[in-house]
Each structure stands twice: as C-alpha cells, then as structure tokens.
C-alpha cells in the first residue's frame, strides 16, 4: 500500500528541490485520483466527503504545482495584474508554489481592460494578479469534478471536450425531423457576467466560501480608481467560466421536472445551452410564451439575472434563428444550418481591417497573417452548409487583395500586377501566392488559403452524459480527445502525424497533449548539431517539459510500437 503524505496524496520519494525536478507524471496522477474521488462522492450525494476531499486536494503540493503550471503556460501568462508581476522564470514559478496558502491570503483588485465586441461595444475584462490566478486555478481543480458531474446534459460551454459544434449537432437532432418541434425560444440574458447575484453564488457554489467571497468582492482598478464589485463574476478570471456554468446548471433538468418528464417529452421541450446562450424548443408558441418563459424568468431572477427584452424572442423554425454564429432554418421541411449573415459580415470586417493595416507589408507576410484567420473561420463552419458562404468570402477577399496589389503599383499595367501577385496553381487561376527562399536555399510557394477548398465534414457529437471524471468513461474520453486533436491538426499534417504516433502523449511526462497545454516541436538531435527537419528527428513535448529537458540534460527517443523512451 502506498504511503500517504499529510495532504492525502502519495508521498513523493525524492522531493523536488527546483521547478524542473518536478515529476509531472506523478503530479498529474495524484491530482487526477483525487478529482475522481470527488466526482464519485458527488454522484453518491456524500457532500461532507466532497468537502473533505476538496480541502485535501487544495492543500496538496501536487495541486499547487499544477495550478502554477497552468497560469504560467496559458495565453494570459504574459499579462500582468495590478502588481505588475510575472512568473516567467523557473525560480519564480518554484517560489510561487509556496505563496499558494490559505492562511494570510487576501485577493488583490482586478486590473480593468476592455476588448471590442462584434456589435461595436466593448467587453470589460478583469485581469487578476498571478497569485490570484494561481489560487483560482488551484480551487478550480477541486470544483471542476462537481461542475462536470452536476452539469446539464446539453450544456456545452466551458466544459471539458465540449464545444460549439456539439451544441449545433444537438439542435440538429432536436429540430431536423418532420415531427420535431417547430418553435424555439431564442433567449439572451441581459449582462450575464455582470449581474450574477453574489449571495446566491456564495450559498450555492460547492467551494470554499471565504475564498470565493474574496474573488467576488476584490474590486477593479480602472484609470487609477478602485471600484467595488457588488454583483457578477469577473470576465478574465480562471474560475469565472465554471462559476457561470454553476449559475445556470439546472436550467434543463429542473425545467423538465417542473413540466413533468413525460409532458416535457410530449411538448418536445429541449434545452441546448452554450455558456449564457441557450435555445429551448417546443411544439407551440403558447407553450413557450405562457409556460416555459415565465419559469425561466423566475429561475434566473433567483440568481440576479433577467432575459433581454430586445434579444429574446419566440420564432418558428421556418423563419429561422441565429445561434453561436450559425443560422438554423427549415427550407421546405429540410433543416439547413448556415453561417449567419452577422458572423460572415463580422469576419469580413476583420479580414478587411487586416489588409488595410498592412498595405506596405510583404506579400508573404500578409499571406501568413491571413491564412490562420481564414483557416480558423473555415474550420469553425466546416460541419454546416457553408460552401456558398466560403465562395462569397473568397470572392470578397480576392477583390480586396486585387485592390491592395494595384494600389502598390499605380504606374504598372494590370497584366504586370497579376503576374507579380497571382498565379495558376493545380489548375486554379488567380491564386494569391509568392515564392520564398528558405534558410536551406530551397524555394517554396506561399499560397493564400482557399476557403472553397475546405471539405464539409459532419461533426460527431459528444454524449450528453459524458463525464471526464468517471473512470467508466476513461476510454471514451481518450478517444474523444485524440479524435478532436487530430481533427484540429489535419491541416498541419506533420504535427498531426507526430501526435498520432505518440498516441497523443508527451514523451517526457507521458501525459496528454491538449489544446490547453499546447506543444513544442522538439528536434532530438538539435539543428545546431546537424539534426534534420525529418519526421524521424522530431517529437512533440509540452512546452514546460521541453524546458525541463534542456535544463536537466534529458534525451527523448522516437516512440517504439509500445511507447516512448526517456533517458538521462
């Protein structure tokens, strides 16, 4: 039997003395084991045991290591809070682990920044300090198993291995048949993140109340002035998405209990939610207006929320409605899901702005700027009826680039401009492309991504009952993660091939490589030592594991059929 430390985790033999000494495989295993136990106790309704296990997890060193690792490797790791501090060195990360203690902890105010929204308004973000981010990440490790276990089956926002395409696919299931519901309540919550009632959250959220109160009441600093936060959860905090989900969990299950499961099925009432956006189907407008909507308003009122009078409406499926950037509408009895006009217009504005602000850039730099934007938009709409939108967008981008090219050479003929900036590739004319000379002396063509060449592929929806913390669903979760990562990497063929050959695992710590962790394309024999760029000389590692490898002088080999090999 393994010896347990006072924190309730297996005692670490050979306690690490610095950041790069940490055994991440053991750390992940310790935290995962505790999370599985929390989820099991939650399913069984043993709330005293849940609280005890949460306390044990948040005080464990393994959880603190993971919390620091998360906030120093995510996209916001270089954004400072009001204290202007960053943990950007191994020593800073190691010292930060010792700061994550409950005794003496006091949350600092948030730094207020604004980012533009699609409708022209600005969305306020609150940037916590690194210490506050790490404390939130620590407590989220203990809160996430409960949120996943208690979450509504058809809630898809801010949840593990769930995405907008899952919500779209569920709505297709609910609306596509001839006998499906014909009416929908397209709901929008007024100022969701800014108005959640603090008292309700403190009573209902299954986490340490003292810590939660500090994060909610920390206040924000804007233009040198401290402003109190009396309601809402700060957008920008790591734990905010989980708290937002907790505020709306029960919308689906409690509504069906209120109507009666049998009656709800007869009335074809289905709820599909992504974060604070949700759609409720029904057989008639009377059911939605007179029964469902009043109940939803009462459900939200207890949480300090209300529906937006302007944006909430009851619509017939033949009229259609927009949800998550798509338009759902039946044409002569056939449900078609297309990119919404609002989404297409907003994306074209983004492309147009990028081209206008790079009028003097090199063609290859402009292509490298536009390609990720075009590919990302194309892949988002890949599961729906998007060919027409792709063709329209390709045409508008071409017109914009043609004007960009002509403006650069006002004294040249149109034929000269065409020959300089556009080529015929694989039988397709007018391809925006150029040739670049690589470091090895080889020439390579850089071509603008063609939206119309994106194949339409139907999305495989995650099961509504999927729980990443249920051991019985472990195999399903691994397959789901692998499939979705490979789908994400299919246009990066070499990275996708490496990912598949490693079975989705980092060869150093043997833990999963995900979208959240990111990866580093590592050369086994360094290029400075004559190593090549061939697939045989490359492996994928976590960014932190890559630093650890160089710091400690470790070495990784290509995975054999049974797995990878790591030597000191």
Coordinates of C-alpha atoms in Angstrom, one line a residue:
X1 CA 0.0 0.0 0.0
X2 CA 1.4 3.4 -0.9
X3 CA 2.4 5.7 1.9
X4 CA 0.3 8.9 2.0
X5 CA 1.5 12.3 2.9
X6 CA -0.4 14.6 5.3
X7 CA -2.0 16.2 2.2
X8 CA -3.7 12.9 1.3
X9 CA -1.5 12.2 -1.8
X10 CA 1.2 9.5 -2.2
X11 CA 4.4 10.7 -0.5
X12 CA 6.9 11.9 -3.1
X13 CA 10.1 10.0 -2.9
X14 CA 13.0 12.3 -3.9
X15 CA 11.2 15.6 -3.1
X16 CA 11.9 18.1 -5.9
X17 CA 14.2 21.0 -5.0
X18 CA 13.6 23.1 -8.0
X19 CA 10.9 23.6 -10.7
X20 CA 12.5 21.3 -13.3
X21 CA 12.8 18.5 -10.7
X22 CA 9.0 18.0 -10.5
X23 CA 7.8 14.6 -11.7
X24 CA 4.8 15.8 -13.7
X25 CA 3.6 12.2 -14.4
X26 CA 3.2 11.6 -10.6
X27 CA 1.7 15.1 -10.1
X28 CA -1.0 14.5 -12.7
X29 CA -1.8 11.1 -11.3
X30 CA -2.1 12.4 -7.8
X31 CA -4.5 15.2 -8.8
X32 CA -6.5 13.0 -11.2
X33 CA -7.0 10.4 -8.5
X34 CA -8.4 13.0 -6.0
X35 CA -10.7 14.5 -8.7
X36 CA -12.1 11.1 -9.5
X37 CA -12.9 10.6 -5.8
X38 CA -14.6 14.0 -5.5
X39 CA -16.8 13.2 -8.6
X40 CA -17.7 9.8 -7.1
X41 CA -18.7 11.3 -3.8
X42 CA -20.7 14.0 -5.6
X43 CA -22.6 11.3 -7.6
X44 CA -23.4 9.5 -4.4
X45 CA -24.5 12.7 -2.7
X46 CA -21.9 12.5 0.1
X47 CA -21.3 16.2 0.5
X48 CA -19.4 16.1 3.7
X49 CA -16.9 13.7 2.0
X50 CA -16.8 16.0 -1.1
X51 CA -15.9 19.0 1.1
X52 CA -13.2 16.9 2.9
X53 CA -11.7 15.7 -0.3
X54 CA -11.7 19.3 -1.8
X55 CA -9.9 20.6 1.2
X56 CA -7.3 17.8 0.9
X57 CA -6.8 18.5 -2.8
X58 CA -6.3 22.3 -2.4
X59 CA -3.7 21.8 0.3
X60 CA -1.7 19.2 -1.7
X61 CA 1.6 20.1 -3.3
X62 CA 0.7 18.3 -6.5
X63 CA -2.3 20.6 -7.0
X64 CA -0.3 23.7 -6.3
X65 CA 2.3 22.6 -8.8
X66 CA -0.4 22.2 -11.4
X67 CA -2.0 25.5 -10.6
X68 CA 1.2 27.4 -11.1
X69 CA 2.0 25.5 -14.3
X70 CA -1.4 26.3 -15.7
X71 CA -1.2 30.1 -15.2
X72 CA 2.4 30.3 -16.4
X73 CA 1.8 28.4 -19.7
X74 CA -1.6 29.7 -20.9
X75 CA -2.2 32.6 -23.3
X76 CA -2.5 35.2 -20.5
X77 CA 0.8 34.2 -18.8
X78 CA 2.4 37.4 -20.1
X79 CA -0.4 39.7 -19.0
X80 CA 0.2 41.4 -15.6
X81 CA -2.3 42.3 -12.9
X82 CA -2.3 45.4 -10.7
X83 CA 1.0 44.3 -9.1
X84 CA 2.8 44.2 -12.5
X85 CA 4.4 40.8 -11.6
X86 CA 5.0 37.8 -13.9
X87 CA 6.3 34.4 -13.1
X88 CA 8.4 33.9 -16.2
X89 CA 11.4 32.1 -14.8
X90 CA 11.8 28.6 -13.2
X91 CA 12.8 30.2 -9.9
X92 CA 9.8 32.5 -9.9
X93 CA 7.5 29.5 -10.6
X94 CA 9.1 27.5 -7.8
X95 CA 8.8 30.3 -5.3
X96 CA 5.2 30.9 -6.4
X97 CA 4.2 27.4 -5.2
X98 CA 5.0 28.5 -1.6
X99 CA 2.7 31.5 -2.0
X100 CA -0.4 29.4 -2.5
X101 CA -1.5 29.2 1.1
X102 CA -4.9 29.9 2.6
X103 CA -3.6 31.4 5.8
X104 CA -2.8 35.1 5.2
X105 CA -4.2 35.1 1.6
X106 CA -6.0 38.2 0.5
X107 CA -7.2 38.8 -3.1
X108 CA -5.9 41.9 -4.9
X109 CA -8.2 44.1 -7.0
X110 CA -8.5 43.3 -10.7
X111 CA -7.0 45.4 -13.5
X112 CA -9.7 46.5 -15.9
X113 CA -9.2 46.3 -19.6
X114 CA -11.7 46.5 -22.5
X115 CA -11.8 44.4 -25.7
X116 CA -14.1 45.1 -28.7
X117 CA -17.3 43.0 -29.2
X118 CA -18.8 42.1 -32.6
X119 CA -21.6 44.6 -32.2
X120 CA -19.2 47.5 -31.7
X121 CA -19.4 47.7 -28.0
X122 CA -16.6 46.9 -25.6
X123 CA -16.5 43.9 -23.2
X124 CA -14.9 44.6 -19.8
X125 CA -12.2 42.1 -18.6
X126 CA -10.8 41.9 -15.1
X127 CA -7.1 40.8 -15.0
X128 CA -6.2 39.2 -11.6
X129 CA -2.6 39.1 -10.3
X130 CA -0.6 36.0 -10.9
X131 CA -1.1 34.9 -7.3
X132 CA -4.9 35.3 -7.5
X133 CA -4.9 33.5 -10.9
X134 CA -3.0 30.6 -9.4
X135 CA -5.3 30.4 -6.3
X136 CA -8.3 30.3 -8.6
X137 CA -6.7 27.6 -10.7
X138 CA -6.0 25.6 -7.5
X139 CA -9.6 25.8 -6.3
X140 CA -10.9 25.1 -9.8
X141 CA -9.1 21.7 -9.7
X142 CA -11.4 20.8 -6.8
X143 CA -14.5 22.5 -8.2
X144 CA -14.3 21.1 -11.8
X145 CA -15.3 17.5 -10.9
X146 CA -18.5 18.7 -9.3
X147 CA -19.4 21.1 -12.1
X148 CA -18.9 18.3 -14.7
X149 CA -20.9 15.8 -12.6
X150 CA -23.8 18.2 -11.8
X151 CA -23.9 19.9 -15.2
X152 CA -26.9 19.7 -17.5
X153 CA -26.5 17.0 -20.2
X154 CA -26.9 19.5 -23.0
X155 CA -24.7 22.3 -21.6
X156 CA -21.7 22.7 -23.9
X157 CA -19.9 25.9 -22.9
X158 CA -16.6 25.9 -20.9
X159 CA -16.7 22.2 -20.3
X160 CA -14.0 19.5 -21.0
X161 CA -14.1 18.1 -24.6
X162 CA -17.3 20.0 -25.4
X163 CA -17.6 22.8 -28.0
X164 CA -20.0 24.9 -30.0
X165 CA -20.2 22.2 -32.7
X166 CA -21.7 19.8 -30.1
X167 CA -24.4 22.3 -29.3
X168 CA -25.1 22.8 -33.0
X169 CA -25.3 19.0 -33.5
X170 CA -27.7 18.6 -30.6
X171 CA -30.0 21.3 -32.0
X172 CA -29.9 19.4 -35.3
X173 CA -31.1 16.3 -33.5
X174 CA -33.9 18.3 -31.8
X175 CA -35.2 20.2 -34.9
X176 CA -34.3 18.2 -38.1
X177 CA -37.1 15.6 -38.2
X178 CA -40.5 16.1 -39.8
X179 CA -42.1 15.5 -36.4
X180 CA -39.6 17.7 -34.5
X181 CA -40.6 20.8 -32.6
X182 CA -41.4 23.8 -34.8
X183 CA -41.0 26.6 -32.4
X184 CA -38.0 27.9 -30.4
X185 CA -37.4 30.3 -27.6
X186 CA -34.2 32.1 -28.6
X187 CA -33.1 33.5 -25.3
X188 CA -30.4 36.1 -24.3
X189 CA -29.5 37.0 -20.8
X190 CA -29.0 40.7 -20.0
X191 CA -25.5 41.4 -18.9
X192 CA -24.9 37.8 -17.7
X193 CA -21.4 38.0 -16.2
X194 CA -22.0 41.5 -14.7
X195 CA -25.2 40.7 -12.8
X196 CA -24.9 37.2 -11.1
X197 CA -26.0 37.6 -7.5
X198 CA -23.1 37.2 -5.1
X199 CA -25.2 36.0 -2.2
X200 CA -26.7 33.2 -4.4
X201 CA -23.3 32.1 -5.6
X202 CA -21.9 32.1 -2.0
X203 CA -24.8 29.9 -0.9
X204 CA -24.8 27.5 -3.8
X205 CA -21.3 27.1 -5.2
X206 CA -19.7 24.0 -3.6
X207 CA -16.3 25.6 -2.9
X208 CA -14.6 27.4 0.0
X209 CA -16.9 30.3 0.7
X210 CA -14.2 32.6 2.2
X211 CA -12.0 32.3 -0.9
X212 CA -14.9 32.8 -3.3
X213 CA -16.1 35.9 -1.4
X214 CA -12.6 37.4 -1.7
X215 CA -12.5 36.9 -5.5
X216 CA -16.1 38.3 -5.9
X217 CA -15.5 41.3 -3.7
X218 CA -11.9 42.2 -4.7
X219 CA -13.0 45.2 -6.8
X220 CA -11.5 46.5 -10.0
X221 CA -8.9 49.3 -10.7
X222 CA -9.6 51.5 -13.8
X223 CA -7.7 54.6 -14.6
X224 CA -6.2 54.6 -11.1
X225 CA -9.6 54.4 -9.3
X226 CA -10.8 51.4 -7.2
X227 CA -14.4 50.4 -7.9
X228 CA -16.3 48.0 -5.8
X229 CA -17.8 44.8 -7.3
X230 CA -21.2 44.2 -5.8
X231 CA -22.5 41.7 -8.4
X232 CA -21.3 39.5 -11.2
X233 CA -18.2 37.4 -11.8
X234 CA -15.1 39.0 -13.4
X235 CA -14.6 38.1 -17.0
X236 CA -10.9 37.2 -17.2
X237 CA -10.6 35.1 -14.1
X238 CA -9.8 31.4 -14.5
X239 CA -12.6 30.3 -12.2
X240 CA -15.3 32.6 -13.7
X241 CA -16.4 30.2 -16.5
X242 CA -17.0 27.4 -14.0
X243 CA -19.0 29.8 -11.7
X244 CA -21.0 31.0 -14.7
X245 CA -21.9 27.4 -15.5
X246 CA -22.9 26.7 -11.9
X247 CA -25.2 29.6 -12.0
X248 CA -27.2 28.2 -14.9
X249 CA -26.9 24.5 -14.2
X250 CA -30.3 23.0 -13.6
X251 CA -32.0 25.1 -16.4
X252 CA -32.5 21.9 -18.4
X253 CA -33.1 19.3 -15.7
X254 CA -35.3 21.5 -13.4
X255 CA -37.4 22.8 -16.3
X256 CA -38.2 19.2 -17.3
X257 CA -39.0 18.3 -13.7
X258 CA -41.3 21.4 -13.5
X259 CA -43.2 20.3 -16.6
X260 CA -43.0 16.6 -15.8
X261 CA -40.7 14.4 -17.8
X262 CA -43.5 12.8 -19.8
X263 CA -45.2 16.0 -20.5
X264 CA -41.9 17.7 -21.5
X265 CA -41.3 14.9 -24.0
X266 CA -44.8 15.3 -25.4
X267 CA -44.4 19.1 -25.7
X268 CA -40.9 18.4 -27.3
X269 CA -39.2 20.8 -24.8
X270 CA -35.5 20.5 -25.2
X271 CA -32.8 22.9 -23.8
X272 CA -29.5 23.4 -25.6
X273 CA -27.1 25.8 -23.8
X274 CA -23.6 27.2 -24.5
X275 CA -22.5 29.3 -21.6
X276 CA -25.1 32.0 -21.3
X277 CA -26.7 31.5 -24.7
X278 CA -29.5 29.0 -24.9
X279 CA -32.3 27.8 -27.0
X280 CA -35.5 26.0 -25.9
X281 CA -37.7 24.1 -28.4
X282 CA -41.4 23.5 -28.1
X283 CA -44.5 22.4 -30.1
X284 CA -46.3 25.8 -30.0
X285 CA -45.6 29.5 -29.2
X286 CA -48.2 29.3 -26.4
X287 CA -46.2 26.6 -24.5
X288 CA -43.0 28.7 -24.8
X289 CA -44.6 32.0 -24.0
X290 CA -47.0 31.0 -21.2
X291 CA -45.2 28.1 -19.5
X292 CA -41.6 27.9 -20.3
X293 CA -40.6 31.6 -20.5
X294 CA -42.2 32.6 -17.1
X295 CA -40.5 29.6 -15.4
X296 CA -37.1 30.6 -17.0
X297 CA -37.5 34.2 -15.8
X298 CA -38.2 33.0 -12.3
X299 CA -35.2 30.6 -12.4
X300 CA -32.9 33.5 -13.5
X301 CA -34.4 36.0 -11.0
X302 CA -33.2 34.0 -8.0
X303 CA -29.7 34.3 -9.4
X304 CA -30.0 38.1 -10.0
X305 CA -30.4 37.7 -13.8
X306 CA -33.1 38.5 -16.4
X307 CA -33.8 37.9 -20.0
X308 CA -33.1 40.7 -22.5
X309 CA -36.4 42.1 -23.8
X310 CA -34.8 43.2 -27.1
X311 CA -33.0 40.0 -28.0
X312 CA -35.2 37.2 -26.6
X313 CA -37.9 36.0 -29.0
X314 CA -40.1 33.1 -29.9
X315 CA -39.5 32.1 -33.6
X316 CA -40.8 29.5 -36.0
X317 CA -38.2 27.2 -37.5
X318 CA -39.3 28.3 -41.0
X319 CA -38.4 31.8 -40.0
X320 CA -35.1 30.7 -38.5
X321 CA -32.9 32.0 -35.8
X322 CA -29.2 32.6 -35.1
X323 CA -27.2 30.7 -32.5
X324 CA -23.4 30.6 -32.0
X325 CA -22.6 32.2 -35.4
X326 CA -25.0 29.9 -37.3
X327 CA -28.4 30.4 -38.8
X328 CA -30.9 27.5 -38.2
X329 CA -33.8 27.4 -40.6
X330 CA -36.0 24.9 -42.4
X331 CA -36.4 25.3 -46.2
X332 CA -39.4 23.3 -47.5
X333 CA -39.2 21.0 -44.5
X334 CA -35.4 20.5 -44.6
X335 CA -33.3 22.0 -41.8
X336 CA -30.2 23.8 -43.1
X337 CA -27.6 25.2 -40.8
X338 CA -25.5 28.0 -42.4
X339 CA -23.1 30.7 -41.2
X340 CA -25.2 33.6 -40.0
X341 CA -25.1 36.8 -42.0
X342 CA -23.9 38.7 -38.9
X343 CA -21.0 36.2 -38.5
X344 CA -20.0 36.5 -42.1
X345 CA -20.1 40.3 -42.1
X346 CA -18.1 40.5 -38.8
X347 CA -15.4 38.1 -40.2
X348 CA -15.1 40.0 -43.5
X349 CA -14.7 43.3 -41.5
X350 CA -11.8 41.6 -39.6
X351 CA -10.1 40.5 -42.8
X352 CA -10.6 43.9 -44.5
X353 CA -9.1 45.7 -41.4
X354 CA -6.1 43.3 -41.5
X355 CA -5.4 44.0 -45.2
X356 CA -5.9 47.8 -44.8
X357 CA -3.4 47.9 -41.9
X358 CA -0.8 46.0 -43.9
X359 CA -0.7 48.0 -47.1
X360 CA 3.1 48.1 -47.2
X361 CA 3.8 44.6 -45.9
X362 CA 5.5 42.0 -48.0
X363 CA 3.1 39.6 -49.8
X364 CA 4.4 36.6 -47.9
X365 CA 3.9 38.4 -44.5
X366 CA 0.3 39.3 -45.5
X367 CA -0.4 35.7 -46.5
X368 CA 1.0 34.3 -43.3
X369 CA -1.2 36.8 -41.4
X370 CA -4.4 36.0 -43.3
X371 CA -4.0 32.2 -43.5
X372 CA -4.6 31.4 -39.8
X373 CA -7.7 33.7 -39.8
X374 CA -9.2 32.1 -43.0
X375 CA -8.4 28.6 -41.9
X376 CA -9.8 29.1 -38.4
X377 CA -13.1 30.6 -39.8
X378 CA -13.4 27.8 -42.3
X379 CA -12.9 25.0 -39.8
X380 CA -15.4 26.6 -37.4
X381 CA -18.1 26.4 -40.1
X382 CA -16.9 23.1 -41.6
X383 CA -19.7 21.0 -40.1
X384 CA -22.5 23.1 -41.6
X385 CA -23.8 24.1 -45.0
X386 CA -21.1 26.6 -45.7
X387 CA -20.0 26.2 -49.3
X388 CA -21.9 29.3 -50.5
X389 CA -20.5 31.4 -47.7
X390 CA -17.0 30.1 -48.4
X391 CA -17.3 31.1 -52.1
X392 CA -18.7 34.5 -51.3
X393 CA -15.9 35.2 -48.8
X394 CA -13.2 34.0 -51.3
X395 CA -14.6 36.5 -53.8
X396 CA -14.7 39.4 -51.4
X397 CA -11.1 38.6 -50.2
X398 CA -9.9 38.4 -53.8
X399 CA -11.4 41.8 -54.6
X400 CA -9.8 43.3 -51.6
X401 CA -6.4 41.8 -52.4
X402 CA -6.6 42.9 -56.0
X403 CA -7.1 46.5 -54.9
X404 CA -4.3 46.0 -52.4
X405 CA -2.0 44.9 -55.2
X406 CA -3.0 47.6 -57.7
X407 CA -2.5 50.4 -55.0
X408 CA 1.1 49.3 -54.6
X409 CA 1.9 49.8 -58.3
X410 CA -0.2 52.7 -59.7
X411 CA 2.1 53.0 -62.7
X412 CA 2.2 49.4 -63.7
X413 CA -0.2 47.6 -66.1
X414 CA -2.9 45.3 -64.7
X415 CA -1.2 42.3 -66.5
X416 CA 2.0 43.1 -64.7
X417 CA 0.3 43.3 -61.3
X418 CA -1.5 40.0 -62.0
X419 CA 1.7 38.2 -62.9
X420 CA 3.5 39.5 -59.8
X421 CA 0.9 38.7 -57.2
X422 CA -1.4 36.0 -58.7
X423 CA -0.6 32.5 -60.1
X424 CA -2.1 29.4 -61.6
X425 CA -1.7 26.5 -59.1
X426 CA -3.0 23.0 -59.6
X427 CA -5.3 24.2 -62.5
X428 CA -6.7 27.1 -60.4
X429 CA -6.0 30.6 -61.7
X430 CA -5.8 33.9 -59.8
X431 CA -4.3 32.3 -56.6
X432 CA -2.7 34.9 -54.4
X433 CA 0.8 33.4 -54.0
X434 CA 4.5 34.1 -53.9
X435 CA 7.8 32.2 -53.7
X436 CA 10.1 32.5 -50.7
X437 CA 13.7 31.4 -50.2
X438 CA 14.2 29.2 -47.1
X439 CA 17.3 29.0 -44.9
X440 CA 18.5 25.8 -46.6
X441 CA 18.4 27.5 -50.0
X442 CA 15.3 25.8 -51.3
X443 CA 12.4 27.8 -52.8
X444 CA 8.8 27.3 -51.5
X445 CA 5.5 28.7 -52.6
X446 CA 3.4 30.5 -50.0
X447 CA -0.3 30.4 -51.1
X448 CA -3.3 32.1 -49.6
X449 CA -5.7 29.6 -48.1
X450 CA -8.7 28.9 -50.3
X451 CA -12.0 28.7 -48.3
X452 CA -13.8 26.9 -51.1
X453 CA -11.4 24.0 -50.9
X454 CA -12.4 23.2 -47.3
X455 CA -14.4 20.0 -47.3
X456 CA -17.7 19.8 -45.4
X457 CA -17.4 17.2 -42.6
X458 CA -20.2 16.3 -40.2
X459 CA -19.4 16.7 -36.5
X460 CA -19.6 13.7 -34.2
X461 CA -21.3 15.0 -31.1
X462 CA -20.1 14.1 -27.6
X463 CA -22.6 12.2 -25.5
X464 CA -24.6 14.4 -23.2
X465 CA -23.8 12.0 -20.3
X466 CA -20.1 12.2 -20.8
X467 CA -18.2 12.9 -17.5
X468 CA -14.4 13.2 -17.8
X469 CA -14.0 12.3 -14.1
X470 CA -15.9 9.0 -14.4
X471 CA -13.5 6.0 -14.7
X472 CA -16.1 4.1 -16.6
X473 CA -15.8 6.7 -19.4
X474 CA -12.0 6.9 -19.5
X475 CA -11.6 5.0 -22.8
X476 CA -14.4 7.2 -24.3
X477 CA -12.6 10.3 -23.1
X478 CA -9.2 9.3 -24.6
X479 CA -10.8 8.5 -28.0
X480 CA -12.7 11.8 -27.9
X481 CA -9.6 13.8 -27.1
X482 CA -7.5 12.0 -29.8
X483 CA -10.1 12.4 -32.5
X484 CA -10.7 16.1 -31.8
X485 CA -7.0 16.9 -31.6
X486 CA -6.3 15.0 -34.9
X487 CA -9.2 16.9 -36.5
X488 CA -7.7 20.2 -35.3
X489 CA -4.3 19.2 -36.7
X490 CA -5.4 17.6 -40.0
X491 CA -4.2 20.7 -41.9
X492 CA -0.8 20.5 -40.1
X493 CA 0.0 17.1 -41.4
X494 CA 3.4 16.7 -39.9
X495 CA 2.3 17.7 -36.4
X496 CA -0.8 15.5 -36.7
X497 CA 1.4 12.5 -37.8
X498 CA 3.7 13.1 -34.8
X499 CA 0.7 13.4 -32.4
X500 CA -0.8 10.2 -33.7
X501 CA 2.5 8.2 -33.5
X502 CA 2.8 9.3 -29.8
X503 CA -0.8 8.4 -29.1
X504 CA -1.4 12.0 -28.0
X505 CA 1.1 11.9 -25.1
X506 CA 4.1 14.0 -24.3
X507 CA 7.1 11.6 -24.5
X508 CA 8.7 13.1 -21.4
X509 CA 5.9 13.2 -18.8
X510 CA 3.6 10.7 -20.6
X511 CA 0.6 13.0 -20.0
X512 CA -1.9 14.1 -22.7
X513 CA -1.1 16.9 -25.1
X514 CA -4.3 19.0 -25.4
X515 CA -5.3 22.4 -26.9
X516 CA -4.9 23.9 -23.4
X517 CA -1.4 22.5 -22.7
X518 CA -0.1 23.3 -26.2
X519 CA 3.0 21.6 -27.6
X520 CA 6.6 22.1 -28.7
X521 CA 8.0 20.5 -31.9
X522 CA 11.4 19.2 -30.5
X523 CA 14.3 18.1 -32.5
X524 CA 16.0 15.0 -30.9
X525 CA 19.4 15.9 -32.5
X526 CA 19.5 19.7 -32.4
X527 CA 19.7 21.5 -35.7
X528 CA 22.8 23.4 -34.4
X529 CA 24.4 19.9 -34.1
X530 CA 23.4 18.9 -37.7
X531 CA 20.0 17.5 -36.9
X532 CA 17.5 17.4 -39.8
X533 CA 13.9 18.5 -40.0
X534 CA 12.8 15.0 -40.9
X535 CA 10.0 13.3 -39.0
X536 CA 12.4 10.7 -37.6
X537 CA 14.2 13.6 -35.7
X538 CA 11.2 15.2 -34.2
X539 CA 8.8 14.6 -31.3
X540 CA 6.1 16.6 -29.6
X541 CA 6.6 17.7 -26.0
X542 CA 4.7 20.0 -23.5
X543 CA 6.4 23.5 -23.5
X544 CA 7.2 23.0 -19.8
X545 CA 8.7 19.6 -20.5
X546 CA 10.7 21.0 -23.3
X547 CA 12.3 23.5 -20.9
X548 CA 12.9 20.7 -18.4
X549 CA 14.6 18.6 -21.0
X550 CA 17.1 21.3 -21.8
X551 CA 17.7 22.3 -18.2
X552 CA 18.3 18.8 -16.9
X553 CA 20.1 17.4 -20.0
X554 CA 17.5 14.8 -20.7
X555 CA 17.0 13.0 -24.0
X556 CA 13.9 11.5 -25.7
X557 CA 13.8 8.9 -28.5
X558 CA 11.2 8.3 -31.1
X559 CA 8.3 6.1 -29.7
X560 CA 8.6 2.4 -30.3
X561 CA 5.4 0.4 -31.0
X562 CA 4.9 0.1 -27.3
X563 CA 5.7 3.7 -26.3
X564 CA 8.4 6.3 -25.9
X565 CA 11.8 6.1 -24.1
X566 CA 13.4 8.7 -21.9
X567 CA 16.9 8.6 -20.6
X568 CA 19.0 10.9 -18.5

